[in-house]
mmCIF file of C-alpha atoms in Angstrom:
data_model
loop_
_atom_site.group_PDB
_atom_site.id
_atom_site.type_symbol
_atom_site.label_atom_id
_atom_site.label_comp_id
_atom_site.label_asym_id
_atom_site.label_seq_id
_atom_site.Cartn_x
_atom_site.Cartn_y
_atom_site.Cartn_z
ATOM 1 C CA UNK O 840 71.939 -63.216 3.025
ATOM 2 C CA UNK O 841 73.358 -66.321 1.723
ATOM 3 C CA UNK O 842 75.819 -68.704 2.967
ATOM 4 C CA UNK O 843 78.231 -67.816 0.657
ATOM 5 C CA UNK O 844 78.337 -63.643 0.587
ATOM 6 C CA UNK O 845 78.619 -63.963 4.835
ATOM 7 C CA UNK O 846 81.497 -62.341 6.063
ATOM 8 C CA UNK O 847 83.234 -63.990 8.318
ATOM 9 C CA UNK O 848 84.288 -62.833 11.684
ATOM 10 C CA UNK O 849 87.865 -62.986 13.076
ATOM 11 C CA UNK O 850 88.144 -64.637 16.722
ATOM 12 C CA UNK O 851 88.454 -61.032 18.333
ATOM 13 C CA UNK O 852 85.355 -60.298 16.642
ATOM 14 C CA UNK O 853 83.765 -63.129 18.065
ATOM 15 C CA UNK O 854 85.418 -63.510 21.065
ATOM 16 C CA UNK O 855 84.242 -59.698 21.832
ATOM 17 C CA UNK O 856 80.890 -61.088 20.744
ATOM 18 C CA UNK O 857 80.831 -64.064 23.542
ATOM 19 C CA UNK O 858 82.108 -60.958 26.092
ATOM 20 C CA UNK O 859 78.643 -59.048 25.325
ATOM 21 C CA UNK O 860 76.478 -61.760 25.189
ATOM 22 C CA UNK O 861 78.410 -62.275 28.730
ATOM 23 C CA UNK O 862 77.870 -59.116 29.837
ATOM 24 C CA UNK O 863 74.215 -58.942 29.312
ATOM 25 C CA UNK O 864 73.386 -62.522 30.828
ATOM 26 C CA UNK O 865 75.288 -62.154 34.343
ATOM 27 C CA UNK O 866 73.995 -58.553 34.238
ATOM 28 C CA UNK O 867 70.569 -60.156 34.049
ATOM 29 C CA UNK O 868 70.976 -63.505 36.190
ATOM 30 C CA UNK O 869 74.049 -63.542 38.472
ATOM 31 C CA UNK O 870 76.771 -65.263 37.980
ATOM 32 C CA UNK O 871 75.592 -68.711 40.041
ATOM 33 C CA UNK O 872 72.140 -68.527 37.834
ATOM 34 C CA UNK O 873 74.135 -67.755 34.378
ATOM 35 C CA UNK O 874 74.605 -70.799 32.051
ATOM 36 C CA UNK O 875 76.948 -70.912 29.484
ATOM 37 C CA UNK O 876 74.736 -72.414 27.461
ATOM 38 C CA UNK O 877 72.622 -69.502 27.524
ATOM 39 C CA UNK O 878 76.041 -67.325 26.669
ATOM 40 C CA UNK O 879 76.443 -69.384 23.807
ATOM 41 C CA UNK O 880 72.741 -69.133 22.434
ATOM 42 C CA UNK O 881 72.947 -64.741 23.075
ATOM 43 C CA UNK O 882 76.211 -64.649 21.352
ATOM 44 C CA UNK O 883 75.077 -67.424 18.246
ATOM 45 C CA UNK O 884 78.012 -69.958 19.176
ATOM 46 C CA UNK O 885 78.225 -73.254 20.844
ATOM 47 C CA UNK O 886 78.780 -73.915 24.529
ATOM 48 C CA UNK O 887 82.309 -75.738 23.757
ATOM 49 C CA UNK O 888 83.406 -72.464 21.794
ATOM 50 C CA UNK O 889 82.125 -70.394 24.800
ATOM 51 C CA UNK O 890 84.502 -72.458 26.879
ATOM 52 C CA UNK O 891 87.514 -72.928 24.855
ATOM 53 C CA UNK O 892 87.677 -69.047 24.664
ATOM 54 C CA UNK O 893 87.170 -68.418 27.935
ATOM 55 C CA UNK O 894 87.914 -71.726 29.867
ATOM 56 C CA UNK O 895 85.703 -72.042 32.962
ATOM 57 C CA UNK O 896 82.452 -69.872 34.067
ATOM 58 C CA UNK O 897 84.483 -68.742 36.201
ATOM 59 C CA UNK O 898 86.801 -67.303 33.687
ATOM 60 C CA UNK O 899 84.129 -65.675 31.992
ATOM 61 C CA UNK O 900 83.009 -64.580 35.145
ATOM 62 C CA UNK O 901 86.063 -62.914 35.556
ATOM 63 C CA UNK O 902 86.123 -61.178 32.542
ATOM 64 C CA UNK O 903 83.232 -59.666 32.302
ATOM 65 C CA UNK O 904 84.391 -58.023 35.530
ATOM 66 C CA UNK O 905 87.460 -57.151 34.121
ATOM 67 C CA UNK O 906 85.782 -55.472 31.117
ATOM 68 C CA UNK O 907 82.776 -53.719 33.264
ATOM 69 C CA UNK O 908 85.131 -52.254 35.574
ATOM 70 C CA UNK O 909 87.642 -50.768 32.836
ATOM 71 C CA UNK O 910 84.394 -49.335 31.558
ATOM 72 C CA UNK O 911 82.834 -47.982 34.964
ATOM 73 C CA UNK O 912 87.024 -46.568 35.209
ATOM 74 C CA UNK O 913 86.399 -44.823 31.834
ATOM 75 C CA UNK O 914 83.467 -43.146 32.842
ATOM 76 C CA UNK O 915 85.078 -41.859 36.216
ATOM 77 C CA UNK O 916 88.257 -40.303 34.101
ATOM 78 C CA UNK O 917 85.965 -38.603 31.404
ATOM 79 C CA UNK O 918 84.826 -36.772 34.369
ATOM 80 C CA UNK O 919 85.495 -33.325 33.591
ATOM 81 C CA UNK O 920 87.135 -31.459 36.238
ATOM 82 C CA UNK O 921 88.998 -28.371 36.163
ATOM 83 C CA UNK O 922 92.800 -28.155 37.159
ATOM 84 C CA UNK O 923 91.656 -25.605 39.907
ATOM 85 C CA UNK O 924 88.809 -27.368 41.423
ATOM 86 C CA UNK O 925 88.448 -27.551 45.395
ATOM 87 C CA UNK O 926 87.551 -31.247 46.367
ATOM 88 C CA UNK O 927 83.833 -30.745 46.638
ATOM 89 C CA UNK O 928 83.638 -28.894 43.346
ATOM 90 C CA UNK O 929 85.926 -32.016 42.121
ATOM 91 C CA UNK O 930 83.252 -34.596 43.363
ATOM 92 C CA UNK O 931 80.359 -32.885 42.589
ATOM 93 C CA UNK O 932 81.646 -33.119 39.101
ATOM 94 C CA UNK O 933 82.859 -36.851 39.370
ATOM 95 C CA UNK O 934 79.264 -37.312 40.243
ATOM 96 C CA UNK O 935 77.973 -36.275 37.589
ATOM 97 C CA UNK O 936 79.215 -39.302 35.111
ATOM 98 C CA UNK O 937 77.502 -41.114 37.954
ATOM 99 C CA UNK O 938 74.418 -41.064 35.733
ATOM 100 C CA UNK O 939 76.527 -42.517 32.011
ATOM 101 C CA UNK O 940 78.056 -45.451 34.753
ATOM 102 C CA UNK O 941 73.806 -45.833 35.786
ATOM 103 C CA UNK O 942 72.410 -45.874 32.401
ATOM 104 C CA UNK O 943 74.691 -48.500 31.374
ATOM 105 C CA UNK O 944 72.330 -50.697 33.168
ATOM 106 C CA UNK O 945 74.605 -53.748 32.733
ATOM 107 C CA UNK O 946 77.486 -52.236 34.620
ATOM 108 C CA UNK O 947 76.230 -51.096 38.413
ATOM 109 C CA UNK O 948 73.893 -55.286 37.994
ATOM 110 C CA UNK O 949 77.299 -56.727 36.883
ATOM 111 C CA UNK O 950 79.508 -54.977 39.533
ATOM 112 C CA UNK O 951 76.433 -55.780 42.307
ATOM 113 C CA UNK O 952 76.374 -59.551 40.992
ATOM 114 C CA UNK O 953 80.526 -59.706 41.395
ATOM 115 C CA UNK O 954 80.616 -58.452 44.784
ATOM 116 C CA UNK O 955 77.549 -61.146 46.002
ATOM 117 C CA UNK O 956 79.970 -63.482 44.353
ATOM 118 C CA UNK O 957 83.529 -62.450 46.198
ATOM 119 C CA UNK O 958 82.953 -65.650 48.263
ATOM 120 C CA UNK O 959 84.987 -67.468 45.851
ATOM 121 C CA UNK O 960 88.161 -66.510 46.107
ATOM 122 C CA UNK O 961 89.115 -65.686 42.277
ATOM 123 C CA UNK O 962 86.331 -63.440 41.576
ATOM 124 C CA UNK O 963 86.395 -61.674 45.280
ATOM 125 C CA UNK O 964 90.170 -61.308 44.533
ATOM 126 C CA UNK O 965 89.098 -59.163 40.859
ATOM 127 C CA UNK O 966 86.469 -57.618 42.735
ATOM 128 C CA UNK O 967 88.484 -56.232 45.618
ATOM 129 C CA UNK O 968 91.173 -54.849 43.005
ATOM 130 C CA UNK O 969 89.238 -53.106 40.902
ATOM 131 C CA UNK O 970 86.682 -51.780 43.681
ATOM 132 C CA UNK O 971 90.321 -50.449 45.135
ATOM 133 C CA UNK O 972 91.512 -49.460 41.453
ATOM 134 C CA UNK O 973 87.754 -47.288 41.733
ATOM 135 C CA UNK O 974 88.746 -45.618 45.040
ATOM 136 C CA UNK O 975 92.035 -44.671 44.321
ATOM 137 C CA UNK O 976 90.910 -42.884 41.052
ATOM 138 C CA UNK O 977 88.266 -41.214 42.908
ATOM 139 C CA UNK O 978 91.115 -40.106 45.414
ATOM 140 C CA UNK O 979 93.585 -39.217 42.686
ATOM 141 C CA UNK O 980 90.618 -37.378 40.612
ATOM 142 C CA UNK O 981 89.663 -35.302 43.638
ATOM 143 C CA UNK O 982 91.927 -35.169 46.295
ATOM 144 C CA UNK O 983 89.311 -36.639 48.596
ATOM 145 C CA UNK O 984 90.446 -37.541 51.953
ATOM 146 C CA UNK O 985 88.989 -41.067 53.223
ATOM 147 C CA UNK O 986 85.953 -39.128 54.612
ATOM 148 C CA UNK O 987 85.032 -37.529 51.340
ATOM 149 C CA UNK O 988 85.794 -40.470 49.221
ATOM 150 C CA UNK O 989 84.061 -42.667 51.580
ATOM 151 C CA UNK O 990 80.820 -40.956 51.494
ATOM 152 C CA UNK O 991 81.191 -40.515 47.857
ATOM 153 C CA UNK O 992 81.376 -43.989 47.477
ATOM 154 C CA UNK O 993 78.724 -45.104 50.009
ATOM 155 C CA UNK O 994 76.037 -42.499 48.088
ATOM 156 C CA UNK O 995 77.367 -44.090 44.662
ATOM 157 C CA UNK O 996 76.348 -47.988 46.028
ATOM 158 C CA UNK O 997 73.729 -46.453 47.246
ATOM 159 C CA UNK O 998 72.665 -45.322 43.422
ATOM 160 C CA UNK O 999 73.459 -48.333 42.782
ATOM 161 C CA UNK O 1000 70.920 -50.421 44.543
ATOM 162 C CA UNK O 1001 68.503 -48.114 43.876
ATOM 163 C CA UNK O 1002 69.424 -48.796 39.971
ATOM 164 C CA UNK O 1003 69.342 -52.593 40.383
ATOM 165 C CA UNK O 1004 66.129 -52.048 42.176
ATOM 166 C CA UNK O 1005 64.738 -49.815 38.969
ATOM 167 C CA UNK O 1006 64.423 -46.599 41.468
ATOM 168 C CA UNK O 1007 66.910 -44.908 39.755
ATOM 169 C CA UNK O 1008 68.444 -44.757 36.749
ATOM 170 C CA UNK O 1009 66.667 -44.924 33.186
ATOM 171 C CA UNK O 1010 63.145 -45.850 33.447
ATOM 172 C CA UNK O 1011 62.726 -46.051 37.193
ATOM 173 C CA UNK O 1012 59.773 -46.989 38.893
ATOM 174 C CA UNK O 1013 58.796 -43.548 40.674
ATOM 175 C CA UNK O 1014 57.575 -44.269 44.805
ATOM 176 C CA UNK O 1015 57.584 -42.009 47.343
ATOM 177 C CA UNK O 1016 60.882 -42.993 49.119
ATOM 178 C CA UNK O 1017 63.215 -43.008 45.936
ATOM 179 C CA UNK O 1018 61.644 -39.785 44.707
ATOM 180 C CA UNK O 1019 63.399 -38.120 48.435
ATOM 181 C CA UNK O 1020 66.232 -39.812 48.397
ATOM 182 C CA UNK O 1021 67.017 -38.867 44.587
ATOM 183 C CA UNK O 1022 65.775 -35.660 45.020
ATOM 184 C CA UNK O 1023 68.200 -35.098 47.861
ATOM 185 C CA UNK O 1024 70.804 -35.974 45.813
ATOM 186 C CA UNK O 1025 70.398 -34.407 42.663
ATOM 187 C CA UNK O 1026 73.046 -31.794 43.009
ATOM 188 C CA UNK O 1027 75.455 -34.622 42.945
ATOM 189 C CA UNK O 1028 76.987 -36.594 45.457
ATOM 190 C CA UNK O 1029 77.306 -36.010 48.939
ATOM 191 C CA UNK O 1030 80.167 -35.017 50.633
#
């Protein structure tokens, strides 16, 4: 394509361009190992442009949370549960999208790599919101009581692990003790 028949993007394009790159480098590195350089060479921008969009690492940091959060939010309401449904029925269902939130491997490595960062007080602030924001839907979704949504969410971080590990989740690595632990679990969630 030549220079002149390239369509340019508008800055929410790009900006929302920087944002994936974003996504898929702290997903793969952390947030202390991430460069913005190497933001800036996923998302086919300079460095400076990475940083006058989003100001500091940090920043970015930040919203990358913000984004993979809203998303792992999205997949918790799309849960579909019936008006009627007792609370284990309700969280057995609500456990189901568990698997869309783990095959979006960038969201349970993002949401792992932001709570190893909550030492620094801006991104452990946005951490403990939207882990808080997570709970309360899971409450409001279910009608758990802190028992119920306390187990579901120890068994979902849990999954988690298992998922940054590559034990669960889209081309796990099969071994004995994953295979048990999975297995137990595969009619959803725990109560």
């Amino acid at each position: 394509m030549s220079e002149t028949t390239r369509t340019r993007m508008t800055a929410a394009e790009r900006s929302a361009q920087v944002l994936a790159a974003a996504v898929d480098a702290f997903a793969e590195s952390g947030y202390a190992a991430t460069k913005t350089d190497e933001v800036a060479r996923r998302a086919g921008v300079s460095q400076p442009y990475v940083i006058r969009l989003f100001g500091t690492k940090q920043q970015l940091f930040v919203a990358v949370l913000q984004q993979v959060c809203a998303r792992i939010e999205e997949v918790f309401r799309s849960a579909e549960i019936a008006p009627d449904a007792d609370t284990a029925e309700a969280l057995r269902n609500l456990g189901m999208n568990y698997d869309v939130f783990l095959a979006e491997r960038q969201l349970p490595l993002v949401l792992l790599h932001g709570i190893a960062a909550s030492a620094d007080p801006e991104i452990g602030d946005h951490v403990r919101e939207h882990f808080g924001r997570i709970y309360q839907l899971i409450v409001e979704r279910t009608g758990a009581d802190t028992l119920h949504a306390r187990r579901f969410l120890g068994t979902g971080m849990l999954l988690t692990i298992m998922t940054a590990m590559q034990v669960a989740g889209p081309d796990a690595i099969e071994l004995p003790w994953s295979t048990a632990v999975l297995d137990d679990l595969q009619c959803g969630l725990e109560l």
